[in-house]
mmCIF file of C-alpha atoms and ligand atoms in Angstrom:
data_model
loop_
_atom_site.group_PDB
_atom_site.id
_atom_site.type_symbol
_atom_site.label_atom_id
_atom_site.label_comp_id
_atom_site.label_asym_id
_atom_site.label_seq_id
_atom_site.Cartn_x
_atom_site.Cartn_y
_atom_site.Cartn_z
ATOM 1 C CA UNK A 1 123.210 96.012 116.907
ATOM 2 C CA UNK A 2 120.501 97.142 115.176
ATOM 3 C CA UNK A 3 118.669 99.054 117.276
ATOM 4 C CA UNK A 4 115.445 97.736 116.426
ATOM 5 C CA UNK A 5 114.852 94.212 114.891
ATOM 6 C CA UNK A 6 111.097 94.241 113.119
ATOM 7 C CA UNK A 7 109.277 91.327 111.127
ATOM 8 C CA UNK A 8 109.641 91.304 107.343
ATOM 9 C CA UNK A 9 106.867 94.480 107.105
ATOM 10 C CA UNK A 10 103.414 93.560 104.615
ATOM 11 C CA UNK A 11 101.738 96.035 102.798
ATOM 12 C CA UNK A 12 98.477 95.161 101.713
ATOM 13 C CA UNK A 13 97.891 97.853 98.884
ATOM 14 C CA UNK A 14 100.349 98.547 96.201
ATOM 15 C CA UNK A 15 100.150 98.984 92.433
ATOM 16 C CA UNK A 16 102.827 97.248 90.614
ATOM 17 C CA UNK A 17 101.397 97.965 87.518
ATOM 18 C CA UNK A 18 101.774 94.938 85.476
ATOM 19 C CA UNK A 19 100.590 94.153 82.907
ATOM 20 C CA UNK A 20 100.260 97.061 80.811
ATOM 21 C CA UNK A 21 101.877 100.415 82.495
ATOM 22 C CA UNK A 22 105.099 99.263 83.204
ATOM 23 C CA UNK A 23 106.745 102.535 82.543
ATOM 24 C CA UNK A 24 105.469 103.425 85.792
ATOM 25 C CA UNK A 25 106.492 100.240 87.699
ATOM 26 C CA UNK A 26 107.423 96.634 86.962
ATOM 27 C CA UNK A 27 107.794 93.469 89.697
ATOM 28 C CA UNK A 28 111.673 94.318 89.561
ATOM 29 C CA UNK A 29 111.197 97.797 90.135
ATOM 30 C CA UNK A 30 108.109 98.166 92.876
ATOM 31 C CA UNK A 31 109.600 94.982 95.002
ATOM 32 C CA UNK A 32 113.406 96.596 95.396
ATOM 33 C CA UNK A 33 110.934 99.698 96.606
ATOM 34 C CA UNK A 34 109.393 97.842 98.738
ATOM 35 C CA UNK A 35 112.541 95.919 100.164
ATOM 36 C CA UNK A 36 114.032 99.407 100.609
ATOM 37 C CA UNK A 37 111.078 100.393 103.209
ATOM 38 C CA UNK A 38 111.389 96.712 105.082
ATOM 39 C CA UNK A 39 108.373 95.275 103.378
ATOM 40 C CA UNK A 40 109.098 91.899 102.257
ATOM 41 C CA UNK A 41 105.224 90.699 101.076
ATOM 42 C CA UNK A 42 102.948 92.724 99.142
ATOM 43 C CA UNK A 43 99.777 92.328 97.983
ATOM 44 C CA UNK A 44 99.119 94.189 94.396
ATOM 45 C CA UNK A 45 96.180 95.386 92.985
ATOM 46 C CA UNK A 46 94.050 94.495 89.562
ATOM 47 C CA UNK A 47 93.667 98.097 87.939
ATOM 48 C CA UNK A 48 95.736 96.904 85.404
ATOM 49 C CA UNK A 49 96.242 97.410 81.400
ATOM 50 C CA UNK A 50 94.065 94.812 81.129
ATOM 51 C CA UNK A 51 92.880 94.861 84.443
ATOM 52 C CA UNK A 52 92.750 91.313 86.327
ATOM 53 C CA UNK A 53 88.808 90.228 85.699
ATOM 54 C CA UNK A 54 90.145 87.340 84.044
ATOM 55 C CA UNK A 55 91.952 83.674 84.488
ATOM 56 C CA UNK A 56 93.755 84.826 80.967
ATOM 57 C CA UNK A 57 94.697 88.590 82.599
ATOM 58 C CA UNK A 58 95.648 87.126 86.170
ATOM 59 C CA UNK A 59 97.825 84.589 84.238
ATOM 60 C CA UNK A 60 99.696 86.717 82.954
ATOM 61 C CA UNK A 61 100.536 89.249 85.715
ATOM 62 C CA UNK A 62 101.239 86.137 87.331
ATOM 63 C CA UNK A 63 104.252 85.005 85.192
ATOM 64 C CA UNK A 64 105.465 88.108 85.253
ATOM 65 C CA UNK A 65 105.481 88.395 88.794
ATOM 66 C CA UNK A 66 107.180 85.042 89.361
ATOM 67 C CA UNK A 67 109.746 85.591 87.308
ATOM 68 C CA UNK A 68 110.959 89.146 87.975
ATOM 69 C CA UNK A 69 109.621 90.141 91.932
ATOM 70 C CA UNK A 70 112.423 90.041 94.554
ATOM 71 C CA UNK A 71 109.865 89.744 97.350
ATOM 72 C CA UNK A 72 106.557 88.058 97.964
ATOM 73 C CA UNK A 73 103.639 89.133 96.185
ATOM 74 C CA UNK A 74 100.487 88.652 95.809
ATOM 75 C CA UNK A 75 96.940 89.464 93.607
ATOM 76 C CA UNK A 76 93.949 90.963 94.111
ATOM 77 C CA UNK A 77 91.199 89.785 91.614
ATOM 78 C CA UNK A 78 89.072 92.944 90.155
ATOM 79 C CA UNK A 79 85.536 92.934 90.627
ATOM 80 C CA UNK A 80 84.164 94.085 87.189
ATOM 81 C CA UNK A 81 80.247 93.723 86.049
ATOM 82 C CA UNK A 82 81.346 91.954 82.238
ATOM 83 C CA UNK A 83 82.834 89.784 84.326
ATOM 84 C CA UNK A 84 81.558 88.361 87.335
ATOM 85 C CA UNK A 85 81.003 84.490 86.562
ATOM 86 C CA UNK A 86 84.822 84.398 86.169
ATOM 87 C CA UNK A 87 84.605 85.270 89.847
ATOM 88 C CA UNK A 88 85.473 81.671 91.281
ATOM 89 C CA UNK A 89 87.891 80.918 89.044
ATOM 90 C CA UNK A 90 89.939 83.763 89.863
ATOM 91 C CA UNK A 91 90.266 83.060 93.365
ATOM 92 C CA UNK A 92 92.331 80.160 92.802
ATOM 93 C CA UNK A 93 95.729 82.804 91.324
ATOM 94 C CA UNK A 94 94.112 85.128 93.477
ATOM 95 C CA UNK A 95 95.063 86.801 97.403
ATOM 96 C CA UNK A 96 91.733 88.428 97.761
ATOM 97 C CA UNK A 97 88.710 90.227 95.748
ATOM 98 C CA UNK A 98 88.943 93.920 94.859
ATOM 99 C CA UNK A 99 85.671 96.231 94.475
ATOM 100 C CA UNK A 100 85.910 99.781 93.404
ATOM 101 C CA UNK A 101 82.802 101.775 94.537
ATOM 102 C CA UNK A 102 84.497 104.872 93.818
ATOM 103 C CA UNK A 103 86.158 106.451 91.033
ATOM 104 C CA UNK A 104 90.138 106.575 91.084
ATOM 105 C CA UNK A 105 92.708 105.537 88.077
ATOM 106 C CA UNK A 106 91.864 102.786 85.973
ATOM 107 C CA UNK A 107 88.208 101.859 84.613
ATOM 108 C CA UNK A 108 87.352 99.302 87.380
ATOM 109 C CA UNK A 109 84.484 100.282 89.063
ATOM 110 C CA UNK A 110 80.847 98.799 90.304
ATOM 111 C CA UNK A 111 78.421 100.799 90.826
ATOM 112 C CA UNK A 112 75.438 98.068 89.834
ATOM 113 C CA UNK A 113 73.380 96.189 93.084
ATOM 114 C CA UNK A 114 73.767 92.714 90.738
ATOM 115 C CA UNK A 115 77.179 93.306 90.366
ATOM 116 C CA UNK A 116 78.055 93.845 94.470
ATOM 117 C CA UNK A 117 75.513 90.578 94.802
ATOM 118 C CA UNK A 118 77.991 88.559 93.452
ATOM 119 C CA UNK A 119 80.594 88.586 94.503
ATOM 120 C CA UNK A 120 79.378 88.464 97.894
ATOM 121 C CA UNK A 121 77.491 85.332 96.882
ATOM 122 C CA UNK A 122 80.130 83.443 94.674
ATOM 123 C CA UNK A 123 84.099 84.732 95.931
ATOM 124 C CA UNK A 124 84.854 82.358 98.069
ATOM 125 C CA UNK A 125 84.266 82.847 101.559
ATOM 126 C CA UNK A 126 87.944 81.878 102.974
ATOM 127 C CA UNK A 127 89.595 85.000 100.846
ATOM 128 C CA UNK A 128 88.621 88.189 101.785
ATOM 129 C CA UNK A 129 86.987 90.996 100.010
ATOM 130 C CA UNK A 130 88.523 94.713 100.160
ATOM 131 C CA UNK A 131 87.132 97.772 98.886
ATOM 132 C CA UNK A 132 87.538 101.085 97.727
ATOM 133 C CA UNK A 133 84.621 102.733 99.297
ATOM 134 C CA UNK A 134 84.418 106.697 100.821
ATOM 135 C CA UNK A 135 81.606 108.458 101.900
ATOM 136 C CA UNK A 136 78.250 106.652 102.211
ATOM 137 C CA UNK A 137 79.694 103.791 100.422
ATOM 138 C CA UNK A 138 81.555 102.561 103.607
ATOM 139 C CA UNK A 139 77.785 102.070 104.895
ATOM 140 C CA UNK A 140 76.401 99.979 101.794
ATOM 141 C CA UNK A 141 80.141 97.528 102.051
ATOM 142 C CA UNK A 142 79.381 97.171 106.171
ATOM 143 C CA UNK A 143 75.429 96.222 104.974
ATOM 144 C CA UNK A 144 76.469 93.826 102.592
ATOM 145 C CA UNK A 145 78.768 92.202 105.137
ATOM 146 C CA UNK A 146 76.359 92.257 108.092
ATOM 147 C CA UNK A 147 73.701 90.970 104.900
ATOM 148 C CA UNK A 148 76.357 88.082 104.074
ATOM 149 C CA UNK A 149 78.234 87.502 107.525
ATOM 150 C CA UNK A 150 81.304 87.680 105.510
ATOM 151 C CA UNK A 151 84.682 90.136 106.763
ATOM 152 C CA UNK A 152 84.808 93.419 104.509
ATOM 153 C CA UNK A 153 88.585 95.045 104.811
ATOM 154 C CA UNK A 154 88.130 98.913 104.108
ATOM 155 C CA UNK A 155 90.995 100.323 101.866
ATOM 156 C CA UNK A 156 92.512 103.498 102.632
ATOM 157 C CA UNK A 157 90.237 105.218 105.052
ATOM 158 C CA UNK A 158 90.527 109.086 105.054
ATOM 159 C CA UNK A 159 87.701 110.921 106.769
ATOM 160 C CA UNK A 160 86.795 111.666 110.347
ATOM 161 C CA UNK A 161 82.837 110.008 109.304
ATOM 162 C CA UNK A 162 84.445 107.090 108.170
ATOM 163 C CA UNK A 163 86.485 105.865 110.819
ATOM 164 C CA UNK A 164 83.758 106.503 113.219
ATOM 165 C CA UNK A 165 81.205 104.520 111.134
ATOM 166 C CA UNK A 166 84.463 101.685 111.001
ATOM 167 C CA UNK A 167 84.662 101.931 114.791
ATOM 168 C CA UNK A 168 80.774 101.622 115.733
ATOM 169 C CA UNK A 169 80.430 98.836 113.195
ATOM 170 C CA UNK A 170 83.375 97.474 115.111
ATOM 171 C CA UNK A 171 81.778 98.222 118.157
ATOM 172 C CA UNK A 172 78.439 96.507 117.583
ATOM 173 C CA UNK A 173 80.753 92.988 116.100
ATOM 174 C CA UNK A 174 80.738 93.168 112.431
ATOM 175 C CA UNK A 175 82.686 91.041 110.782
ATOM 176 C CA UNK A 176 85.209 94.740 109.382
ATOM 177 C CA UNK A 177 88.573 96.087 109.244
ATOM 178 C CA UNK A 178 90.653 98.831 107.739
ATOM 179 C CA UNK A 179 93.632 100.229 106.971
ATOM 180 C CA UNK A 180 95.555 103.535 106.691
ATOM 181 C CA UNK A 181 97.905 105.226 104.652
ATOM 182 C CA UNK A 182 101.105 107.259 105.466
ATOM 183 C CA UNK A 183 99.853 110.349 103.226
ATOM 184 C CA UNK A 184 96.599 110.592 104.924
ATOM 185 C CA UNK A 185 98.567 109.871 108.222
ATOM 186 C CA UNK A 186 101.210 112.711 107.548
ATOM 187 C CA UNK A 187 99.775 115.342 104.951
ATOM 188 C CA UNK A 188 96.766 117.304 104.893
ATOM 189 C CA UNK A 189 94.841 119.699 101.968
ATOM 190 C CA UNK A 190 96.958 121.909 102.872
ATOM 191 C CA UNK A 191 100.209 119.666 101.565
ATOM 192 C CA UNK A 192 97.837 118.889 98.743
ATOM 193 C CA UNK A 193 97.432 122.680 97.698
ATOM 194 C CA UNK A 194 101.203 122.743 97.814
ATOM 195 C CA UNK A 195 102.387 119.852 95.992
ATOM 196 C CA UNK A 196 99.974 120.614 93.697
ATOM 197 C CA UNK A 197 99.425 117.017 90.967
ATOM 198 C CA UNK A 198 102.461 115.441 93.398
ATOM 199 C CA UNK A 199 99.747 115.807 96.807
ATOM 200 C CA UNK A 200 96.723 114.228 94.384
ATOM 201 C CA UNK A 201 95.758 110.904 95.183
ATOM 202 C CA UNK A 202 91.941 109.050 95.588
ATOM 203 C CA UNK A 203 90.782 109.366 98.664
ATOM 204 C CA UNK A 204 91.958 113.141 98.524
ATOM 205 C CA UNK A 205 94.251 114.184 101.278
ATOM 206 C CA UNK A 206 91.657 114.958 104.082
ATOM 207 C CA UNK A 207 91.053 117.988 106.588
ATOM 208 C CA UNK A 208 93.253 118.336 109.865
ATOM 209 C CA UNK A 209 90.075 117.352 111.573
ATOM 210 C CA UNK A 210 90.329 114.514 109.367
ATOM 211 C CA UNK A 211 94.257 113.117 109.929
ATOM 212 C CA UNK A 212 93.316 113.932 114.911
ATOM 213 C CA UNK A 213 90.382 111.612 113.786
ATOM 214 C CA UNK A 214 93.302 108.632 111.980
ATOM 215 C CA UNK A 215 95.620 109.483 114.472
ATOM 216 C CA UNK A 216 92.572 109.261 117.313
ATOM 217 C CA UNK A 217 92.007 105.703 116.145
ATOM 218 C CA UNK A 218 95.082 104.355 115.315
ATOM 219 C CA UNK A 219 95.416 102.281 118.273
ATOM 220 C CA UNK A 220 92.142 100.867 118.607
ATOM 221 C CA UNK A 221 90.616 100.934 115.320
ATOM 222 C CA UNK A 222 92.825 100.891 112.088
ATOM 223 C CA UNK A 223 94.106 97.363 111.825
ATOM 224 C CA UNK A 224 96.946 97.905 109.179
ATOM 225 C CA UNK A 225 99.354 100.660 107.982
ATOM 226 C CA UNK A 226 98.808 100.346 104.133
ATOM 227 C CA UNK A 227 100.909 102.393 101.573
ATOM 228 C CA UNK A 228 98.703 102.544 98.259
ATOM 229 C CA UNK A 229 102.119 102.810 96.321
ATOM 230 C CA UNK A 230 100.774 104.347 93.339
ATOM 231 C CA UNK A 231 103.309 105.211 91.150
ATOM 232 C CA UNK A 232 102.825 107.327 87.858
ATOM 233 C CA UNK A 233 105.605 109.290 85.877
ATOM 234 C CA UNK A 234 106.732 113.199 86.649
ATOM 235 C CA UNK A 235 105.928 113.552 82.927
ATOM 236 C CA UNK A 236 102.167 111.912 83.754
ATOM 237 C CA UNK A 237 101.762 113.987 86.813
ATOM 238 C CA UNK A 238 103.545 117.512 84.870
ATOM 239 C CA UNK A 239 100.330 117.119 82.081
ATOM 240 C CA UNK A 240 97.200 118.702 81.591
ATOM 241 C CA UNK A 241 95.414 115.458 83.219
ATOM 242 C CA UNK A 242 97.655 114.171 85.806
ATOM 243 C CA UNK A 243 96.330 110.525 87.064
ATOM 244 C CA UNK A 244 95.708 110.122 90.907
ATOM 245 C CA UNK A 245 98.225 108.197 92.978
ATOM 246 C CA UNK A 246 101.576 108.664 94.853
ATOM 247 C CA UNK A 247 104.361 106.203 96.061
ATOM 248 C CA UNK A 248 104.786 105.153 99.533
ATOM 249 C CA UNK A 249 106.536 102.110 99.950
ATOM 250 C CA UNK A 250 110.199 103.585 100.616
ATOM 251 C CA UNK A 251 109.036 106.075 102.809
ATOM 252 C CA UNK A 252 105.875 104.135 104.920
ATOM 253 C CA UNK A 253 107.990 102.563 107.708
ATOM 254 C CA UNK A 254 110.836 105.666 107.851
ATOM 255 C CA UNK A 255 107.208 107.748 108.675
ATOM 256 C CA UNK A 256 105.839 105.706 111.080
ATOM 257 C CA UNK A 257 109.218 105.473 113.327
ATOM 258 C CA UNK A 258 108.734 109.208 113.892
ATOM 259 C CA UNK A 259 105.824 108.866 115.421
ATOM 260 C CA UNK A 260 107.189 105.843 116.874
ATOM 261 C CA UNK A 261 110.327 109.258 118.066
ATOM 262 C CA UNK A 262 107.130 110.856 119.487
ATOM 263 C CA UNK A 263 105.315 108.170 121.285
ATOM 264 C CA UNK A 264 102.455 108.256 118.776
ATOM 265 C CA UNK A 265 102.343 104.497 118.936
ATOM 266 C CA UNK A 266 104.279 101.790 120.282
ATOM 267 C CA UNK A 267 106.861 99.295 118.552
ATOM 268 C CA UNK A 268 104.725 96.964 119.691
ATOM 269 C CA UNK A 269 102.149 98.387 118.229
ATOM 270 C CA UNK A 270 103.256 99.491 115.188
ATOM 271 C CA UNK A 271 103.782 95.464 114.658
ATOM 272 C CA UNK A 272 101.033 94.495 114.968
ATOM 273 C CA UNK A 273 99.909 97.154 111.964
ATOM 274 C CA UNK A 274 102.583 96.541 109.524
ATOM 275 C CA UNK A 275 102.716 92.831 110.238
ATOM 276 C CA UNK A 276 100.657 90.988 112.346
ATOM 277 C CA UNK A 277 97.168 92.154 111.219
ATOM 278 C CA UNK A 278 97.855 92.014 107.977
ATOM 279 C CA UNK A 279 99.474 88.790 107.777
ATOM 280 C CA UNK A 280 95.847 87.644 110.113
ATOM 281 C CA UNK A 281 93.331 89.762 107.814
ATOM 282 C CA UNK A 282 94.610 88.221 104.239
ATOM 283 C CA UNK A 283 95.073 84.721 105.806
ATOM 284 C CA UNK A 284 99.083 85.326 104.702
ATOM 285 C CA UNK A 285 102.010 82.444 105.021
ATOM 286 C CA UNK A 286 104.566 82.799 107.536
ATOM 287 C CA UNK A 287 108.031 84.172 105.838
ATOM 288 C CA UNK A 288 110.668 82.293 108.353
ATOM 289 C CA UNK A 289 114.070 83.557 108.821
ATOM 290 C CA UNK A 290 113.018 86.965 107.932
ATOM 291 C CA UNK A 291 113.330 90.046 109.577
ATOM 292 C CA UNK A 292 114.345 93.749 108.633
ATOM 293 C CA UNK A 293 117.054 96.192 111.131
ATOM 294 C CA UNK A 294 116.344 99.391 111.613
ATOM 295 C CA UNK A 295 118.416 102.041 112.631
ATOM 296 C CA UNK A 296 116.637 104.875 115.244
ATOM 297 C CA UNK A 297 118.458 107.717 113.907
ATOM 298 C CA UNK A 298 116.195 111.125 112.699
ATOM 299 C CA UNK A 299 116.667 112.596 108.915
ATOM 300 C CA UNK A 300 115.129 114.700 106.501
ATOM 301 C CA UNK A 301 113.272 112.898 103.447
ATOM 302 C CA UNK A 302 115.145 113.190 100.549
ATOM 303 C CA UNK A 303 113.892 114.046 97.406
ATOM 304 C CA UNK A 304 116.108 111.379 95.335
ATOM 305 C CA UNK A 305 117.282 107.991 95.317
ATOM 306 C CA UNK A 306 114.626 106.307 95.303
ATOM 307 C CA UNK A 307 114.644 101.979 93.945
ATOM 308 C CA UNK A 308 111.041 103.007 92.459
ATOM 309 C CA UNK A 309 110.776 103.458 88.455
ATOM 310 C CA UNK A 310 108.408 106.623 89.108
ATOM 311 C CA UNK A 311 111.744 108.230 91.465
ATOM 312 C CA UNK A 312 110.057 110.939 93.273
ATOM 313 C CA UNK A 313 108.075 111.263 96.834
ATOM 314 C CA UNK A 314 105.484 113.396 98.126
ATOM 315 C CA UNK A 315 106.997 113.093 101.371
ATOM 316 C CA UNK A 316 110.402 115.292 100.754
ATOM 317 C CA UNK A 317 111.176 117.330 103.831
ATOM 318 C CA UNK A 318 109.479 115.870 106.050
ATOM 319 C CA UNK A 319 111.406 114.032 108.956
ATOM 320 C CA UNK A 320 111.836 110.311 109.511
ATOM 321 C CA UNK A 321 112.141 108.592 112.547
ATOM 322 C CA UNK A 322 114.459 105.861 111.593
ATOM 323 C CA UNK A 323 115.451 104.163 108.110
ATOM 324 C CA UNK A 324 115.909 100.389 106.765
ATOM 325 C CA UNK A 325 119.461 99.265 107.244
ATOM 326 C CA UNK A 326 119.114 95.597 106.275
ATOM 327 C CA UNK A 327 116.585 93.444 105.586
ATOM 328 C CA UNK A 328 116.756 89.290 105.843
ATOM 329 C CA UNK A 329 114.176 87.274 103.578
ATOM 330 C CA UNK A 330 113.986 82.945 104.244
ATOM 331 C CA UNK A 331 117.592 83.609 105.313
ATOM 332 C CA UNK A 332 119.224 85.601 102.495
ATOM 333 C CA UNK A 333 120.285 89.547 102.772
ATOM 334 C CA UNK A 334 117.804 91.079 100.183
ATOM 335 C CA UNK A 335 118.489 94.922 100.987
ATOM 336 C CA UNK A 336 121.758 96.185 102.407
ATOM 337 C CA UNK A 337 122.617 99.681 103.255
ATOM 338 C CA UNK A 338 121.065 101.161 99.867
ATOM 339 C CA UNK A 339 121.741 98.506 98.006
ATOM 340 C CA UNK A 340 118.945 95.797 96.849
ATOM 341 C CA UNK A 341 120.611 92.233 96.954
ATOM 342 C CA UNK A 342 117.312 90.168 96.286
ATOM 343 C CA UNK A 343 117.203 89.621 92.251
ATOM 344 C CA UNK A 344 114.082 89.596 90.290
ATOM 345 C CA UNK A 345 112.809 86.162 90.525
ATOM 346 C CA UNK A 346 113.789 85.748 94.724
ATOM 347 C CA UNK A 347 110.162 86.724 95.260
ATOM 348 C CA UNK A 348 107.523 84.012 95.744
ATOM 349 C CA UNK A 349 103.946 84.509 94.217
ATOM 350 C CA UNK A 350 100.713 83.944 96.245
ATOM 351 C CA UNK A 351 98.798 81.501 96.886
ATOM 352 C CA UNK A 352 101.316 79.477 95.167
ATOM 353 C CA UNK A 353 98.697 76.816 93.112
ATOM 354 C CA UNK A 354 99.465 74.154 91.057
ATOM 355 C CA UNK A 355 96.281 74.461 88.793
ATOM 356 C CA UNK A 356 96.800 77.975 87.960
HETATM 357 C C1 NCD B 1 95.327 104.538 92.471
HETATM 358 C C2 NCD B 1 96.090 104.060 91.034
HETATM 359 O O1 NCD B 1 96.942 105.070 91.064
HETATM 360 O O2 NCD B 1 96.360 102.956 90.386
HETATM 361 N N1 NCD B 1 95.636 105.514 92.332
HETATM 362 C C3 NCD B 1 94.806 106.434 93.818
HETATM 363 O O3 NCD B 1 94.860 107.670 93.790
HETATM 364 N N2 NCD B 1 95.508 105.620 94.823
HETATM 365 C C4 NCD B 1 94.186 104.075 92.342
HETATM 366 C C5 NCD B 1 93.455 103.911 93.937
HETATM 367 O O4 NCD B 1 94.512 102.966 94.472
HETATM 368 O O5 NCD B 1 92.486 104.432 94.141
HETATM 369 ZN ZN1 ZN B 2 95.528 101.578 95.221
#
């Protein structure tokens, strides 16, 4: 008997790097990492090369995903000023739209008002708009949500002032939701100094006060835990110009289970943050006969032995509260005590749409 049985977890923020970044991660390796972390459905970001801002690029990613994914995958379409005319066509093959309002890895970035308005007026209303928004960009996005009367989702909220603004917006009944990452909950700027490039990501790690604010809002304002799994190779991280981003799929649940052990979050709340809310917010399909069996024995997170192609973690040495023993996806054992059993192609590509 497992200590705990959870529904298959949903991670709404991952980078699986196809096309163009296959040396960092692929659908096969990224979804193996997902299963090892108890995650049976992921949404993957569009800052690939080429980015997923045209139907042609999205079709390439969809074909690769359908062939290689071991768990279910939905793709974000990306917003780019030169490609806004494609948005309605892209929507058919995408789970949601991602808009980058601040700089990060890759060139996707929107900083002109006409493109933002085009996103809010032409992206189909039944699909969500998610934003990378930091500092005052959060206020811009809340303004757009209010103006156009449609929901927005904030990715990886990391600062006290941001989570407090989102709490105020929610208090006024505005249609906003948000996610936080395990790295912004378990690491601070002091860890960034210790880790160097391995602790560099966007948004940056916060102060102890930022981290305290995220924990204080975990039981009300925060809707989802999402990893922002952003693998880069150790060689890239050791280079003169290291790209921002850290892997997280395999450590997200184990770290959050340490918060369960500490009494900082209940299993019910964790299930809402890692399954129920992501599914509701992104209107994702149910996965029948799908569950995760967990062993609640604390351990120290190791350095090596990962499924992700990048092969490292920024969390080595931290205490995990439990580990994934077994994952069952649609009635088949997909992961069993360290072994990924689901084959490439076992995952479904969402949305399943005949014309794309
Ligand atoms: C992400 C990546 O590497 O693609 N990097 C990061 O630091 N988070 C990009 C992103 O999610 O903004
Ligand atoms: Zn990201």
